[in-house]
Coordinates of C-alpha atoms and ligand atoms in Angstrom, one line a residue:
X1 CA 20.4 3.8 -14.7
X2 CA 16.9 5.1 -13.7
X3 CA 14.7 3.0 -11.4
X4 CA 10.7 2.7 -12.4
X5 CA 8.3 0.5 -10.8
X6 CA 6.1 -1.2 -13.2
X7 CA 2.7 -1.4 -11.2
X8 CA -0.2 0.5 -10.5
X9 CA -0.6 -0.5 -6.5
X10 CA -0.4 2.4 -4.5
X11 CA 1.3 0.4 -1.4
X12 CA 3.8 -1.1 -3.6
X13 CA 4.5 2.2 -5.2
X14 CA 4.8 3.8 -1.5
X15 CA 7.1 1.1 -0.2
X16 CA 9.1 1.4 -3.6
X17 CA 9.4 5.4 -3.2
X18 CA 10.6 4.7 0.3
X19 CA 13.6 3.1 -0.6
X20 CA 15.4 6.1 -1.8
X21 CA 15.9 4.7 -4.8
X22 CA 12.3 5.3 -7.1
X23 CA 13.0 7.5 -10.5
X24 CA 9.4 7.1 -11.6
X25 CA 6.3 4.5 -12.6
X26 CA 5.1 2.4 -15.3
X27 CA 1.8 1.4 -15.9
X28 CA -0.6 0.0 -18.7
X29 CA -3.8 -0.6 -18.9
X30 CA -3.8 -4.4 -17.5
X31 CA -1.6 -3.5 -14.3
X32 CA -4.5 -0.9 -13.8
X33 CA -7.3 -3.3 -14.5
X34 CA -5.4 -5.8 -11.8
X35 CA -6.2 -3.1 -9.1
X36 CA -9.7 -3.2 -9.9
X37 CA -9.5 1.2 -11.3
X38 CA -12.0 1.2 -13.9
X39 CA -13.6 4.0 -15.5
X40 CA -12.5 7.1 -17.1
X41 CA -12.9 8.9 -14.0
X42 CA -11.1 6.7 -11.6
X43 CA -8.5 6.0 -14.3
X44 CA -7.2 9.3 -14.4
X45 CA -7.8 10.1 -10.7
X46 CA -6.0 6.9 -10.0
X47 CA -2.7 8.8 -12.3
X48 CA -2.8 11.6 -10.3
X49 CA -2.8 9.8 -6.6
X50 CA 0.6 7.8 -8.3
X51 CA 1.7 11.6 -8.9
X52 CA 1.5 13.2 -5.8
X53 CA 3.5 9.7 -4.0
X54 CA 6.6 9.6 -7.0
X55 CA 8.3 13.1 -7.7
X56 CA 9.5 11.4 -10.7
X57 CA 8.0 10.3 -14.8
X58 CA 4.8 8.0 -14.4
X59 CA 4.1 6.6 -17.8
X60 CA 0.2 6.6 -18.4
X61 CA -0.9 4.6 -21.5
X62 CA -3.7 5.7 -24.2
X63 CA -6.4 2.6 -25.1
X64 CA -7.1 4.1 -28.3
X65 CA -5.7 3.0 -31.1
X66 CA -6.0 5.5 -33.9
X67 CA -3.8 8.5 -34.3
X68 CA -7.1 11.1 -33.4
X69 CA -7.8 8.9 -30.5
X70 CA -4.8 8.9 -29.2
X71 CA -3.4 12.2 -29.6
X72 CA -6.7 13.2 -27.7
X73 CA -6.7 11.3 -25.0
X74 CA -2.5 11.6 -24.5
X75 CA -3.5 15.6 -24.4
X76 CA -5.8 14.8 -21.8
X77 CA -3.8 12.6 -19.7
X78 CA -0.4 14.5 -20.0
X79 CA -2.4 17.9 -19.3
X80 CA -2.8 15.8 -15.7
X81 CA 0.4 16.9 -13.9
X82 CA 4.2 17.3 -15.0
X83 CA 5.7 14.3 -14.8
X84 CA 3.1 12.2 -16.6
X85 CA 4.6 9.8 -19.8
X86 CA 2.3 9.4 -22.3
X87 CA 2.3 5.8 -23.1
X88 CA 1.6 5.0 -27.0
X89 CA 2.0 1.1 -28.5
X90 CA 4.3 0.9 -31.1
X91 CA 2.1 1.2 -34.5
X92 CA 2.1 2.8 -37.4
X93 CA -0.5 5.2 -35.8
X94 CA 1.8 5.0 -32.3
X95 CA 4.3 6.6 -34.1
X96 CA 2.1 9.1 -35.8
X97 CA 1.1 10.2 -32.4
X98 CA 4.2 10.5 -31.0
X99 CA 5.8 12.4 -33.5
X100 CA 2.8 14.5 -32.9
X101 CA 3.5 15.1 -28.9
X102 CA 6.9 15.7 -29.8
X103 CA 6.3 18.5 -31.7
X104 CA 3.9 19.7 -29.0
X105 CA 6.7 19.3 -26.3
X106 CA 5.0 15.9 -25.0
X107 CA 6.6 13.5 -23.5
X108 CA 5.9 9.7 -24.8
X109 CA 6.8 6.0 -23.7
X110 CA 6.8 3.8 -27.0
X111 CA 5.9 0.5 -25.3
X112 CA 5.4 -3.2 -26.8
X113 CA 8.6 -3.1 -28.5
X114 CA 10.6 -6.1 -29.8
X115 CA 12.8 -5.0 -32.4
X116 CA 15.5 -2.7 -33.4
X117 CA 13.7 -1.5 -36.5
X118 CA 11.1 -0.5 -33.8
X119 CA 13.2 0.7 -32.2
X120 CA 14.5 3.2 -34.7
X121 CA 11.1 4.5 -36.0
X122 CA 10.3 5.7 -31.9
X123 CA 13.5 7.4 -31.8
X124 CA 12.9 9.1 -35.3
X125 CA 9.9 9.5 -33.8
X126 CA 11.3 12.0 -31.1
X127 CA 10.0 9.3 -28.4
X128 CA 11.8 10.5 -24.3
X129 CA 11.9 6.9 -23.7
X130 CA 11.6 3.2 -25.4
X131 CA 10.2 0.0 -23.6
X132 CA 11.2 -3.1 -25.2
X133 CA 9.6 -5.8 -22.9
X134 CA 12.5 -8.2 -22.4
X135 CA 10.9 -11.2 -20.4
X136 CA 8.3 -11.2 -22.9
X137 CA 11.0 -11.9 -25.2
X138 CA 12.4 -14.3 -23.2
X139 CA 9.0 -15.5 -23.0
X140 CA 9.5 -16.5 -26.9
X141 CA 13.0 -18.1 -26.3
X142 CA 15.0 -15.2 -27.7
X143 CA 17.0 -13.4 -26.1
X144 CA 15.5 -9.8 -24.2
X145 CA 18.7 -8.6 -23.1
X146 CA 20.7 -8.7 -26.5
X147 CA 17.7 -6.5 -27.7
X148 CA 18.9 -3.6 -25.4
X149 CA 22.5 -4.4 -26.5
X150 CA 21.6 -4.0 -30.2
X151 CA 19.2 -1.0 -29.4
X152 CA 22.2 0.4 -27.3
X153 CA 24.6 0.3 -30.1
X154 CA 22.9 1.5 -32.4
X155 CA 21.3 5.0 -30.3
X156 CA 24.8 5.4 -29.5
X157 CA 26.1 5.2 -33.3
X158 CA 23.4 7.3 -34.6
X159 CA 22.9 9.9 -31.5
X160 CA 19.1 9.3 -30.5
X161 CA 18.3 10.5 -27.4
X162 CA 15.1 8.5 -26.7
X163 CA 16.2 6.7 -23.4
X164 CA 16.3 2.7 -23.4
X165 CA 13.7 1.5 -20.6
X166 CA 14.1 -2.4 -20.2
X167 CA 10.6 -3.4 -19.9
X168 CA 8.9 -6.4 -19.0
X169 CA 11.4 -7.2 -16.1
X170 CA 10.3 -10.4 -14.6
X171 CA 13.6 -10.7 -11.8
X172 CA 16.8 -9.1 -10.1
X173 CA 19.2 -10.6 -12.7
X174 CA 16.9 -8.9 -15.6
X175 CA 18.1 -5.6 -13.9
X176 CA 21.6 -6.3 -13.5
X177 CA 21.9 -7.5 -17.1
X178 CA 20.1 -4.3 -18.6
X179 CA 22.1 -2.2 -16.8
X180 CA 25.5 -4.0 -18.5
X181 CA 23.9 -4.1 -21.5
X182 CA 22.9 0.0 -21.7
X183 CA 19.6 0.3 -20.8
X184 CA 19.5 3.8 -19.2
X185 CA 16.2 3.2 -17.4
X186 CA 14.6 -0.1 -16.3
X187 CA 11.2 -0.7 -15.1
X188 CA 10.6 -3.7 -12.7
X189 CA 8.2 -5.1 -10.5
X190 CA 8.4 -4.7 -6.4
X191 CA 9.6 -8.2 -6.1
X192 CA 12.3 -7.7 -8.6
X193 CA 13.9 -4.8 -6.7
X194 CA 13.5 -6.4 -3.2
X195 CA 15.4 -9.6 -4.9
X196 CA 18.8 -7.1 -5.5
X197 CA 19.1 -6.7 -1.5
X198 CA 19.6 -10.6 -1.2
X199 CA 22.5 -12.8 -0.2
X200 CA 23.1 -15.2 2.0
X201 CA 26.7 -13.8 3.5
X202 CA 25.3 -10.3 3.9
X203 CA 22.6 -12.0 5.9
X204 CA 25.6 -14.4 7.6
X205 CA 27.7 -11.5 8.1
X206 CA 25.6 -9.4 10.0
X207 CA 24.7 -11.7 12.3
X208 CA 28.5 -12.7 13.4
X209 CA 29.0 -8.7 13.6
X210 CA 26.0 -8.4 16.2
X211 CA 26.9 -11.4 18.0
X212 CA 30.9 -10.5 18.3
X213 CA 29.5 -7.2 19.7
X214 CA 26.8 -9.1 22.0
X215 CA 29.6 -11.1 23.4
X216 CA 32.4 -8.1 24.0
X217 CA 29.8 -5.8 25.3
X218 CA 28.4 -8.2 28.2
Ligands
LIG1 O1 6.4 -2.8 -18.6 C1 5.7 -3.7 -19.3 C2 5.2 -4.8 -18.4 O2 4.2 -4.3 -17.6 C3 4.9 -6.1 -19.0 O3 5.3 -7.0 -18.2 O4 5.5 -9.2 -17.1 O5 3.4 -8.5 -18.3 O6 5.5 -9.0 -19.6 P1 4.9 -8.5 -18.3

């Protein structure tokens, strides 16, 4: 399973790529509003300092939402660098647009997605990768994870090759249940990764090793 961080703060996204770990970045258009990057400009400039820190996908969303709107401005953001995503919300114009960049060899994120019948229409769509947004599910007291195990099963049965990303990753047990359940990428906040390294007998255990090696060696 691919590792994405889903922000748009350089630092975090530098400390992230410094693990060893970092397959790529998510952002949308409110994690790039939270760090203040406004403006055309700025906004696309900000895409391409993400780029040159991550050799990996960064998903950049369109705001527009009809299918001329977006197909122009996805040209313009994945004509940025390489390894940018364009990021399209799951509408009937979404899918327009992505079938779109698929034919024009462009690679699309199909975010805001909450069901398998979604789900299906990106795939047919041709979409690289799918983001259902599981805590949001959560959120609504279903359940996000038996969303990628539905979506799983059925990419599996009918040979899509859009690529599940668990979205909307709110902790570290999030990532370990979308990687059981199939997800082949998931995208998670810095605190949700840092929360994998934890437990208490790791922490326990290496302090009995240093001290049994304090005492022997004094
Ligand atoms: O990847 C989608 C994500 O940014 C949404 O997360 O926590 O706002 O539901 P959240």
């Amino acid at each position: 399973m691919k590792f994405f961080i889903d922000t748009a703060n350089l630092d975090q996204i530098r400390e992230a790529n410094e693990l060893g770990i970092l397959d790529g970045v998510t952002t949308n258009p409110s994690l790039m509003a939270k760090e203040g990057i406004t403006g055309q400009e700025n906004i696309l400039n900000h895409y391409k300092a993400i780029c040159a820190i991550v050799d990996g996908d960064v998903s950049a969303e369109v705001i527009s939402t009809d299918f001329n709107g977006m197909v122009e401005e996805g040209e313009r953001l994945a004509a940025l660098h390489t390894n940018i995503v364009v990021k399209v919300p799951m509408t009937v114009d979404g899918v327009k647009a992505i079938s779109h960049f698929t034919k024009k060899g462009i690679r699309t994120n199909c975010t805001l997605v909450f069901s398998s019948g979604q789900a299906i229409l990106a795939a047919k769509a041709g979409a690289t990768y799918l983001s259902p947004f599981i805590g949001r599910i959560d959120d609504s007291s279903w359940d996000g994870i038996e969303l990628i195990e539905q979506i799983a099963e059925i990419y599996s049965i009918q040979g899509y090759e859009t690529e599940i990303l668990a979205a909307s990753v709110r902790n570290p047990l999030h990532i370990v249940r979308s990687a059981q359940a199939g997800a082949d990428v998931v995208t998670c906040p810095l605190s949700a990764i840092m929360g994998l390294f934890k437990h208490p007998l790791t922490d326990i255990g290496l302090a009995q090793f240093l001290a049994d090696h304090k005492k022997a060696n004094s």
